[in-house]
CSV table of C-alpha atoms and ligand atoms in Angstrom, one decimal:
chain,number,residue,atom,x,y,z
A,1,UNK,CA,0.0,0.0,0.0
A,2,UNK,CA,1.7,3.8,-0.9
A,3,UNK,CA,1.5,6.3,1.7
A,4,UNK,CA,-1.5,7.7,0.2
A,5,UNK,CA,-3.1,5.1,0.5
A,6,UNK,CA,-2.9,4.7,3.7
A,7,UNK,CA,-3.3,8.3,4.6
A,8,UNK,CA,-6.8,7.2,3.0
A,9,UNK,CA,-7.1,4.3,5.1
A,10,UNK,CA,-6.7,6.8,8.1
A,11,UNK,CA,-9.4,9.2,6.8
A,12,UNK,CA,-11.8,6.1,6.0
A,13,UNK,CA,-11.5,4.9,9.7
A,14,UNK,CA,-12.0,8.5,11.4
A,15,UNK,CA,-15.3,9.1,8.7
A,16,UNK,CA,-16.6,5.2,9.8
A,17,UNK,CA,-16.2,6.1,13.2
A,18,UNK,CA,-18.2,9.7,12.2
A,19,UNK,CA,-21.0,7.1,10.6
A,20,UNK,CA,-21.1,5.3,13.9
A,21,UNK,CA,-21.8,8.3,15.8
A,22,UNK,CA,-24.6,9.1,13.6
A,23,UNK,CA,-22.8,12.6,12.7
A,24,UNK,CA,-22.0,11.7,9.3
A,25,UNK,CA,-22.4,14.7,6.8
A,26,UNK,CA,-23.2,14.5,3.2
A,27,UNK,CA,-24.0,16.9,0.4
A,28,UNK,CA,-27.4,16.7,-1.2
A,29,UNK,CA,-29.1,19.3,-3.3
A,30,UNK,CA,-33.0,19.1,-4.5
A,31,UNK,CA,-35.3,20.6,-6.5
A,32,UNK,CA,-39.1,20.7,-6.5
A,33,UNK,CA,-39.2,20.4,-2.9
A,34,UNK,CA,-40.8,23.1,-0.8
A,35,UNK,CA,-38.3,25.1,0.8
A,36,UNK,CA,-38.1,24.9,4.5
A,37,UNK,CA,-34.6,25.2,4.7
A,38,UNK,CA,-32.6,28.1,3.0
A,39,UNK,CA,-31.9,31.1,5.0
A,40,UNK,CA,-33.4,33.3,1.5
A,41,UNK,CA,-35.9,34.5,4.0
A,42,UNK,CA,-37.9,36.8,1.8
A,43,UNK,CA,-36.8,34.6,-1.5
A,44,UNK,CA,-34.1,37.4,-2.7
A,45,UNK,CA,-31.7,34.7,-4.6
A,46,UNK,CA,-35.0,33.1,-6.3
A,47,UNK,CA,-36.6,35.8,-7.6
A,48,UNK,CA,-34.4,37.2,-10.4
A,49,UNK,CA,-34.7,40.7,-9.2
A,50,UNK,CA,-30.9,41.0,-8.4
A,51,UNK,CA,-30.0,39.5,-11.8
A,52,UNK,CA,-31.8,42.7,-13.0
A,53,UNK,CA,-28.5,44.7,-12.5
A,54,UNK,CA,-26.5,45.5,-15.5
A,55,UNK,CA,-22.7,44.5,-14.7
A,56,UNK,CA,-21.6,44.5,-18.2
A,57,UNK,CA,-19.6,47.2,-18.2
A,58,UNK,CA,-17.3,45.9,-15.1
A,59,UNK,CA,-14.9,42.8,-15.1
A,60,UNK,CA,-15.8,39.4,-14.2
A,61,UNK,CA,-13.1,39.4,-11.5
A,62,UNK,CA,-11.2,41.7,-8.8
A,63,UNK,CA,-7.8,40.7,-9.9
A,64,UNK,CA,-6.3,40.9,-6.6
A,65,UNK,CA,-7.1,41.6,-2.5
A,66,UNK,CA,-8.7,44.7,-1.5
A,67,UNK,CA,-5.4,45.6,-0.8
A,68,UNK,CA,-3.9,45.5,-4.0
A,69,UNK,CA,-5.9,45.6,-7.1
A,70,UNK,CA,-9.3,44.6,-5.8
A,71,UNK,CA,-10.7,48.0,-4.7
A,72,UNK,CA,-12.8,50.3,-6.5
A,73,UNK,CA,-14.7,52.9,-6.1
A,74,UNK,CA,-17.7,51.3,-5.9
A,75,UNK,CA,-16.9,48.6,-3.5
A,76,UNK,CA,-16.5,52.0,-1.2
A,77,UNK,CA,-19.4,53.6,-1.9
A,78,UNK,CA,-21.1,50.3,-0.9
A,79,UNK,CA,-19.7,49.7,2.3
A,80,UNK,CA,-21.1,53.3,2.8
A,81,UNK,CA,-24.2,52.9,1.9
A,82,UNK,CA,-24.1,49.5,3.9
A,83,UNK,CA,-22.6,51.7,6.9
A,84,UNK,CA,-25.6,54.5,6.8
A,85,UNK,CA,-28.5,51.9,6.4
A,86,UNK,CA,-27.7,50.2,9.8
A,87,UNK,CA,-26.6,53.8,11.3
A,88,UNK,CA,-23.0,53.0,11.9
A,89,UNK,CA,-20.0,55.2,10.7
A,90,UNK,CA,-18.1,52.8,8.8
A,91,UNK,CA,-18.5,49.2,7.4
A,92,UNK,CA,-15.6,46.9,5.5
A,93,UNK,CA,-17.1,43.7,3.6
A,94,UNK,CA,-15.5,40.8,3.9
A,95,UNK,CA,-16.1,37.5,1.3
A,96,UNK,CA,-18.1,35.6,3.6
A,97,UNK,CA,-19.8,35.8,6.9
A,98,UNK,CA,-17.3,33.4,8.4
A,99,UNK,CA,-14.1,35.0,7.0
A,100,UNK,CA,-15.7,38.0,8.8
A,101,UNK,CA,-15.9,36.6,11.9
A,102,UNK,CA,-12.5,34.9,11.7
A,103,UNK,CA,-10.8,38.3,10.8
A,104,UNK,CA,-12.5,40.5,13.3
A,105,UNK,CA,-12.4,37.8,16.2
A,106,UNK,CA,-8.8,36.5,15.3
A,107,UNK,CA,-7.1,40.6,15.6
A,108,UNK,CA,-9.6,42.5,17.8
A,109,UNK,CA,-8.0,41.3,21.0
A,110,UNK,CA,-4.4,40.1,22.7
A,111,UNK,CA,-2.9,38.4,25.2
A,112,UNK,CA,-4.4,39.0,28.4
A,113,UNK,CA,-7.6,40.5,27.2
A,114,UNK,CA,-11.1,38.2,27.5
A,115,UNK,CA,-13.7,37.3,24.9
A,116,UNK,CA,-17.0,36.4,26.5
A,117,UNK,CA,-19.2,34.6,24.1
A,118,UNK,CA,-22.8,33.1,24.4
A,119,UNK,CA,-22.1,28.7,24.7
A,120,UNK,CA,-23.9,28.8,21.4
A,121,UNK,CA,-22.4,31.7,19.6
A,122,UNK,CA,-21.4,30.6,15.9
A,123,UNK,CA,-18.8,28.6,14.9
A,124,UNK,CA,-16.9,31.4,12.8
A,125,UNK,CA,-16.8,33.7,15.7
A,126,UNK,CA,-15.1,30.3,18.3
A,127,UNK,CA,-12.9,29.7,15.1
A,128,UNK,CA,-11.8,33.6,15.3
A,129,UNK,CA,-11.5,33.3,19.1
A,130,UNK,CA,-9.3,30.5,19.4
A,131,UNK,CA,-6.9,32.3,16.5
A,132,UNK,CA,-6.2,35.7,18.7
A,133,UNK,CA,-4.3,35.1,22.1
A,134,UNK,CA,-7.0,36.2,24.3
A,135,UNK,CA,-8.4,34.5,26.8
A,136,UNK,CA,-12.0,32.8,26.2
A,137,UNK,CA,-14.7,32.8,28.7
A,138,UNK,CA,-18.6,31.0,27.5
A,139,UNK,CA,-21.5,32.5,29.5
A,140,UNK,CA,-24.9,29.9,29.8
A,141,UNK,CA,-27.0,31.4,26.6
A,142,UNK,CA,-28.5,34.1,27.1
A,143,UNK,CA,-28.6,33.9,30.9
A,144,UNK,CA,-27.7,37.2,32.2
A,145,UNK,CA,-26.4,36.5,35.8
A,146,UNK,CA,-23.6,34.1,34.0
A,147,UNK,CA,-22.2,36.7,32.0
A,148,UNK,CA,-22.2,39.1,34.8
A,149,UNK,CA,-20.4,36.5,36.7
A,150,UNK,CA,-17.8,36.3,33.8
A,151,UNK,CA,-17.5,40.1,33.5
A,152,UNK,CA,-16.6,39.8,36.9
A,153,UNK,CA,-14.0,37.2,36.4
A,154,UNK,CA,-12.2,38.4,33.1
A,155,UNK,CA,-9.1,40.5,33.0
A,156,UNK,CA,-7.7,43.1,30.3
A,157,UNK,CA,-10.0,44.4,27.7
A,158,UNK,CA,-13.0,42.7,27.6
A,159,UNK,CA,-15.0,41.6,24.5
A,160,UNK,CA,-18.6,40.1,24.6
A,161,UNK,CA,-20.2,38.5,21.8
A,162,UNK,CA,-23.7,37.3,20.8
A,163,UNK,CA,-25.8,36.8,17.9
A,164,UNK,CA,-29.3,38.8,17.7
A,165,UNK,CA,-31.2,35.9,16.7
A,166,UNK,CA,-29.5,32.6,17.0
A,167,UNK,CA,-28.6,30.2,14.1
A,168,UNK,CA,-29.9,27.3,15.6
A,169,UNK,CA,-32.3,28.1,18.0
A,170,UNK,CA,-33.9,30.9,16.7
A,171,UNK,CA,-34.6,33.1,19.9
A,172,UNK,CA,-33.0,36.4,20.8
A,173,UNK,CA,-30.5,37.4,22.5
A,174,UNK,CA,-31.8,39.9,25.4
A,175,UNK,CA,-29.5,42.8,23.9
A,176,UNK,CA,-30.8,45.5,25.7
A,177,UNK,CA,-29.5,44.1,29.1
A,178,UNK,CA,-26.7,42.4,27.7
A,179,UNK,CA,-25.6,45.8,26.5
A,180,UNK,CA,-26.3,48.0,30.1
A,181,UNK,CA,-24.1,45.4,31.8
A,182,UNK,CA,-21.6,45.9,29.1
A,183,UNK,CA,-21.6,49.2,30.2
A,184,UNK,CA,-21.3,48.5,33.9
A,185,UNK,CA,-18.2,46.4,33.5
A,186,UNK,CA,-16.5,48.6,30.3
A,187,UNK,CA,-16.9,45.8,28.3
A,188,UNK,CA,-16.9,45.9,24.3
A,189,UNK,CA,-20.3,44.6,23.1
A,190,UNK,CA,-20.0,42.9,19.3
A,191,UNK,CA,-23.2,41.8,17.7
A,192,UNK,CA,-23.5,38.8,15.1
A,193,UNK,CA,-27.0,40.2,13.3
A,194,UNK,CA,-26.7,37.0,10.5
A,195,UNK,CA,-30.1,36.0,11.2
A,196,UNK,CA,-31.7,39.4,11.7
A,197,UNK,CA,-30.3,41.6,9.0
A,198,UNK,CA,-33.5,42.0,6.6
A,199,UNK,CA,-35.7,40.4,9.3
A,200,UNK,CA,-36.4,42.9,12.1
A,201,UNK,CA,-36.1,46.7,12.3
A,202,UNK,CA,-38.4,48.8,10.5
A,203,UNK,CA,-36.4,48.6,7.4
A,204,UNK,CA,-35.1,45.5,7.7
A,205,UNK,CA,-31.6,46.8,9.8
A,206,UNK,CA,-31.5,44.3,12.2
A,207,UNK,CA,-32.0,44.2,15.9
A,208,UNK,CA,-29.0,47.0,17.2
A,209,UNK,CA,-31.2,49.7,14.9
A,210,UNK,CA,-34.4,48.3,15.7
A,211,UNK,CA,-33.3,48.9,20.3
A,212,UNK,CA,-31.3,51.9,19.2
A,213,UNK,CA,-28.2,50.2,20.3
A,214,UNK,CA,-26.0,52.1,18.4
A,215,UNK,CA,-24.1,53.2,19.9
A,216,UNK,CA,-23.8,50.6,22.9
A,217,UNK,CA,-22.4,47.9,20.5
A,218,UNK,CA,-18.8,48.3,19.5
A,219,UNK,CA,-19.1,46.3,16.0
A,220,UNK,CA,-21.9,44.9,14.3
A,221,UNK,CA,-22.0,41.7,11.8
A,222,UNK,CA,-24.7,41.3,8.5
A,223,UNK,CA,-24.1,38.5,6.4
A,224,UNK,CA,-25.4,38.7,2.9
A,225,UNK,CA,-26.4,35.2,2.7
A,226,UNK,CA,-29.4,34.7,4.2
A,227,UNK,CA,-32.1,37.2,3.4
A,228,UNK,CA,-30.4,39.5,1.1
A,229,UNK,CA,-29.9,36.3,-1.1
A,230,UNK,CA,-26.3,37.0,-2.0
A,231,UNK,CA,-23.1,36.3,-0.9
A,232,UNK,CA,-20.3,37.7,1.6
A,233,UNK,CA,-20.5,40.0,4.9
A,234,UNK,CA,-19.8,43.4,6.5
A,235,UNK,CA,-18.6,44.1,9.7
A,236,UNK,CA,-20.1,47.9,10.6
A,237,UNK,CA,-18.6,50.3,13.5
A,238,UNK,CA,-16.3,53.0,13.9
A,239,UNK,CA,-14.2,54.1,10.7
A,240,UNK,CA,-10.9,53.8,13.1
A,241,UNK,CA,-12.3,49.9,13.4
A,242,UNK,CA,-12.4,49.4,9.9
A,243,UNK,CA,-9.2,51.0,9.1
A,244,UNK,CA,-7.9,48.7,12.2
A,245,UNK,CA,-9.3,45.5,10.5
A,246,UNK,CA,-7.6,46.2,6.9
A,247,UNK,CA,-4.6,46.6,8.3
A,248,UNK,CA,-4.9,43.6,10.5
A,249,UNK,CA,-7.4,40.8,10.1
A,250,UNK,CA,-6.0,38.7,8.0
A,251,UNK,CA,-9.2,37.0,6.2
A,252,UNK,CA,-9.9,40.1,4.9
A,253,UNK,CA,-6.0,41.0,3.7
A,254,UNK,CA,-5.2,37.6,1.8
A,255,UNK,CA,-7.8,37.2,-0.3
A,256,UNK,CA,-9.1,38.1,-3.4
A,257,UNK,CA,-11.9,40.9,-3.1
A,258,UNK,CA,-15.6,39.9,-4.4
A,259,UNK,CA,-16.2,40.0,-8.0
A,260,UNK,CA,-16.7,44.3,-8.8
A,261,UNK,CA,-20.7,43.4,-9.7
A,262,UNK,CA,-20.9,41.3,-6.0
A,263,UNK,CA,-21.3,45.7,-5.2
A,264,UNK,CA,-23.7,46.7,-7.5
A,265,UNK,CA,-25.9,43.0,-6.3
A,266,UNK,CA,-25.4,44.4,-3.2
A,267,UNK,CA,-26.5,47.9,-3.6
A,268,UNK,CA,-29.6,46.6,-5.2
A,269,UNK,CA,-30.2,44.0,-2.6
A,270,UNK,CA,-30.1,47.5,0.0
A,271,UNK,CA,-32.9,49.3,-2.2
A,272,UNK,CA,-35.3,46.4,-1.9
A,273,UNK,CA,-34.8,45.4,1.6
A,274,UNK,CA,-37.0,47.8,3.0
A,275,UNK,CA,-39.9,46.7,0.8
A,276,UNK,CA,-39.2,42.8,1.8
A,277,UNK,CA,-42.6,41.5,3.7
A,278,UNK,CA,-41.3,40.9,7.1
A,279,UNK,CA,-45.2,41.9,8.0
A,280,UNK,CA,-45.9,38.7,5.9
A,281,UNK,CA,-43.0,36.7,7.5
A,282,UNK,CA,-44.3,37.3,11.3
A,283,UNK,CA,-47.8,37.0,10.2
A,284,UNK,CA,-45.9,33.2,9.3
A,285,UNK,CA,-44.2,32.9,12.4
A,286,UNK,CA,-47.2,33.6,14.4
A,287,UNK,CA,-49.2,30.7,12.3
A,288,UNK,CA,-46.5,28.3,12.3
A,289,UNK,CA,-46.3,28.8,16.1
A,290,UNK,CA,-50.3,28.6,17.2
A,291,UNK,CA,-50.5,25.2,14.9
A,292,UNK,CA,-47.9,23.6,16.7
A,293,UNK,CA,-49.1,24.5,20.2
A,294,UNK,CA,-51.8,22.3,19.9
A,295,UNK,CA,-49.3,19.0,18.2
A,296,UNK,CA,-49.0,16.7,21.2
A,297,UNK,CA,-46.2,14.0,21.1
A,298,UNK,CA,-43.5,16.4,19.1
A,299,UNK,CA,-41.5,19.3,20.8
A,300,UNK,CA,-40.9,22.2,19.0
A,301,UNK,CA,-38.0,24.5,20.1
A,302,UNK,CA,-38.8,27.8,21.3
A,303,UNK,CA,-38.3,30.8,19.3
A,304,UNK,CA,-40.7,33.2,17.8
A,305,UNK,CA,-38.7,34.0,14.9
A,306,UNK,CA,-38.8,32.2,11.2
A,307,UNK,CA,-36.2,29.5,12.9
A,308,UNK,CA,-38.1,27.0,14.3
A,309,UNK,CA,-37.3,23.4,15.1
A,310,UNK,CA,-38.9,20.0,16.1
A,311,UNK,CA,-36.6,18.6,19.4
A,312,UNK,CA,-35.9,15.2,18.1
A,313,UNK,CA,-32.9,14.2,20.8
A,314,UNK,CA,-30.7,11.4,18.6
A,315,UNK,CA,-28.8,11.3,15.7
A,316,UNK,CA,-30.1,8.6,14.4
A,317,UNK,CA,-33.5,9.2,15.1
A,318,UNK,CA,-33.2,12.8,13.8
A,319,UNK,CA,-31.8,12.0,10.4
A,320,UNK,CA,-34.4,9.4,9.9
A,321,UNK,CA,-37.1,12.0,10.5
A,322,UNK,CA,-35.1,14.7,8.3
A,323,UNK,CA,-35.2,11.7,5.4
A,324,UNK,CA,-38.8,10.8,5.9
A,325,UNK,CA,-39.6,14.6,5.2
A,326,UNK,CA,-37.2,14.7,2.5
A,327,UNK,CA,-39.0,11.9,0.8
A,328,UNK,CA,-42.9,13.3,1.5
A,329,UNK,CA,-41.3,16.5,-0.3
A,330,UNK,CA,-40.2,18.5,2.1
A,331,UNK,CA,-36.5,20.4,2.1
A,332,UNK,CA,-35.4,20.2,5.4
A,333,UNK,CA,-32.6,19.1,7.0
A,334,UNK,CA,-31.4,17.2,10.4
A,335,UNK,CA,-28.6,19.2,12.9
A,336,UNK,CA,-27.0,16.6,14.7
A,337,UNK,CA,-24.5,17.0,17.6
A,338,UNK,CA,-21.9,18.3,18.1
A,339,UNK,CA,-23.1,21.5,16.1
A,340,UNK,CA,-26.3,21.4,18.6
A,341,UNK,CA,-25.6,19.7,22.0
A,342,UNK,CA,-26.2,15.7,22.5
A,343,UNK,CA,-29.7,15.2,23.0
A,344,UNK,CA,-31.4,18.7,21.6
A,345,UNK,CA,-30.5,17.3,18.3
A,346,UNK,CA,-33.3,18.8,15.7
A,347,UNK,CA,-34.5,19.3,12.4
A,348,UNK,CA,-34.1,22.7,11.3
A,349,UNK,CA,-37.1,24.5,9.9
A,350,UNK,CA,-37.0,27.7,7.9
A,351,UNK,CA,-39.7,29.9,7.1
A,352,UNK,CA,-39.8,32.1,4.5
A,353,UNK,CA,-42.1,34.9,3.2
A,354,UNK,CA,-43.0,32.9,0.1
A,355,UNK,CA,-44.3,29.7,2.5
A,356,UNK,CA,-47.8,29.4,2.6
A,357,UNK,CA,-50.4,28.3,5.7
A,358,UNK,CA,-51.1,25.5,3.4
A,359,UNK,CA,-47.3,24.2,3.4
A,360,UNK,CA,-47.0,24.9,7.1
A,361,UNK,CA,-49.9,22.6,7.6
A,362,UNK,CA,-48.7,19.4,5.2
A,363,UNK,CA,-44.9,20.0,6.9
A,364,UNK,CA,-46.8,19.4,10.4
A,365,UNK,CA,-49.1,16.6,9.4
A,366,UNK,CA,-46.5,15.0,8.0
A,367,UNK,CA,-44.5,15.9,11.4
A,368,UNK,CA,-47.1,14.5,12.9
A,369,UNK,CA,-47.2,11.3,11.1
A,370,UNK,CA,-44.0,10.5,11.6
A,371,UNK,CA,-43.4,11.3,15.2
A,372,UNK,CA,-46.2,8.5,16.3
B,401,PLP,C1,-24.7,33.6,13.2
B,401,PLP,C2,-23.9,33.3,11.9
B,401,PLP,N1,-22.7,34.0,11.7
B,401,PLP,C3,-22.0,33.8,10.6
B,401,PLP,C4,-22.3,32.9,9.7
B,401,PLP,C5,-21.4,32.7,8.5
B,401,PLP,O1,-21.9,33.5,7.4
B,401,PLP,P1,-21.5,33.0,5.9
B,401,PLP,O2,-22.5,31.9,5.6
B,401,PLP,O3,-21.7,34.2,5.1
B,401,PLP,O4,-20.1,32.6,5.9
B,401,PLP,C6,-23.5,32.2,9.8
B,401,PLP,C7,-23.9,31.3,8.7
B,401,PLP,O5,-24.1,30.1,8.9
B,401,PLP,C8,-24.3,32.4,11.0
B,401,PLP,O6,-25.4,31.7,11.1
């Protein structure tokens, strides 16, 4: 056997012993299946209404990092307009939410400072953590007391970090207190809005606009990949930060810049997002959550945004449910531990603007069905 074969062999064993955990990922894609899934909230990346911008004129490619050749421009005028519509001073996009994350996380902080994060903040933002030399703290989610306690605890400059809404779980982060005892201790407040840009505030800003949290939070995150149907992320804040983070973060240095129409997308994207139908989308919400507090026998988790979930509690047993839907026509899919702790493992369910009551009502018959 050559070495690379057996350097195979060693992948083979650890992705059978994966198998036998039940944790086990695979690709799949569909099509025709109702979408429970995406994160396209409002159905941006389906609708053809970005593909309405004319981006002949530009070239297909950046040609280099920000740094270099990649800037233009309009990829400044963008992370301006970006900047104004969630009331911040300045904003610098990164490629992708995670790279964001990675970058700010990774350069923000030094040796002897502390980063207090939520236990299930996002895996970009632990991924930028562990890469700086801080020190990192996890406070109980979204239990206050805890993070007070770790405040109290922490030394050097301290950091705190918490998504608005949470991938998984769907429920909020209570900002508004989380931001006062910021204050208190002198701690830097950083806000992952992923889930939230183009979903609350009265335009679609996200939770810090819709509190008026301004200018209690140090830095704020929007991805572009879930309701503005695109692709890439901005981290908002002072224009010191951002000049701070193209000096140092490192995701954002070595890399080549988005393609030059990725702006012009994005400035589009912008102009609609006030007009999205979040009314329509909570109207959803509200629906999906009256219909399934009357399901006995299946445990939903408890949020009161479009992230829902049905509590399933095994691998196994929550792939095989995932599957089942799959097959009955439904696009959702099973999170298995570790990326949700062992025994809140779940099928993930979306809603989106462009669901109907009559979808929400096969998806939990067919819940149903399969949870007796
Ligand atoms: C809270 C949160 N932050 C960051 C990201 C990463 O964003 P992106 O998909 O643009 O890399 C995600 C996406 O899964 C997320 O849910």
């Amino acid at each position: 056997m050559t070495a690379n074969e057996q350097f195979d062999q060693h992948l083979q064993q650890k992705l059978d012993e994966k198998k036998a955990a039940g944790t086990l990922r695979s690709l799949i894609y569909a099509t025709g299946k109702i979408d429970f899934s995406s994160n396209d909230y409002f159905g941006f990346a389906q609708s053809g209404l970005l593909n309405s911008v004319d981006a002949s004129a530009l070239p297909s490619g950046a040609t280099g990092s920000r740094s270099i050749t990649g800037n233009s421009a309009l990829a400044e005028a963008t992370e301006q307009l970006i900047a104004d519509f969630h009331n911040r001073q300045a904003a610098l996009i990164f490629n992708t939410g995670y790279m964001a994350n990675v970058g700010f996380f990774s350069c923000i902080a030094s040796k002897g400072d502390t980063f207090i994060s939520d236990e299930y903040i996002h895996a970009s933002i632990i991924d930028g953590m562990r890469l700086s030399y801080a020190n990192r703290l996890r406070f109980k989610h979204n239990d206050i007391a805890d993070l007070e306690k770790k405040l109290q605890s922490s030394t050097g400059k301290k950091i705190v970090a918490v998504e608005s809404i949470y991938s998984m779980d769907g429920d909020e982060a209570p900002l508004i207190a989380i931001a006062s005892l910021c204050k208190k201790y002198g701690a830097l407040l950083v806000v992952d809005e992923a889930h939230a840009t183009g979903v609350f505030g009265d335009k679609g800003d996200g939770m810090v606009c819709k509190y008026k949290l301004e200018d209690e939070v140090y830095a704020v995150i929007h991805t572009f990949g879930k309701a503005l149907g695109l692709h890439g992320a901005v981290v908002t804040g002072s224009g010191v930060l951002r000049n701070f983070l193209l000096n140092q973060a490192r995701s954002f240095i070595f890399t080549t810049a988005l393609p030059p129409q990725h702006y012009l997308l994005l400035q589009k994207a912008y102009e609609l997002l006030p007009t999205a139908d979040r009314n329509g989308l909570a109207e959803l919400v509200k629906y999906f959550r009256q219909q399934v507090s009357g399901l006995e026998n299946v445990s939903f988790i408890d949020s009161h945004s479009p992230i829902q979930g049905v509590l399933v509690g095994d691998n196994f047993k929550t792939k095989a449910l995932a599957a089942s839907l799959f097959e009955n026509g439904f696009f959702v899919r099973p999170i298995v531990s570790p990326t949700v702790p062992a025994g809140k493992e779940r099928i993930r369910i979306c809603l989106h603007s462009f669901n109907t009551r009559g979808e929400i009502d096969e998806l939990l018959q067919a819940i149903k069905n399969n949870c007796h």
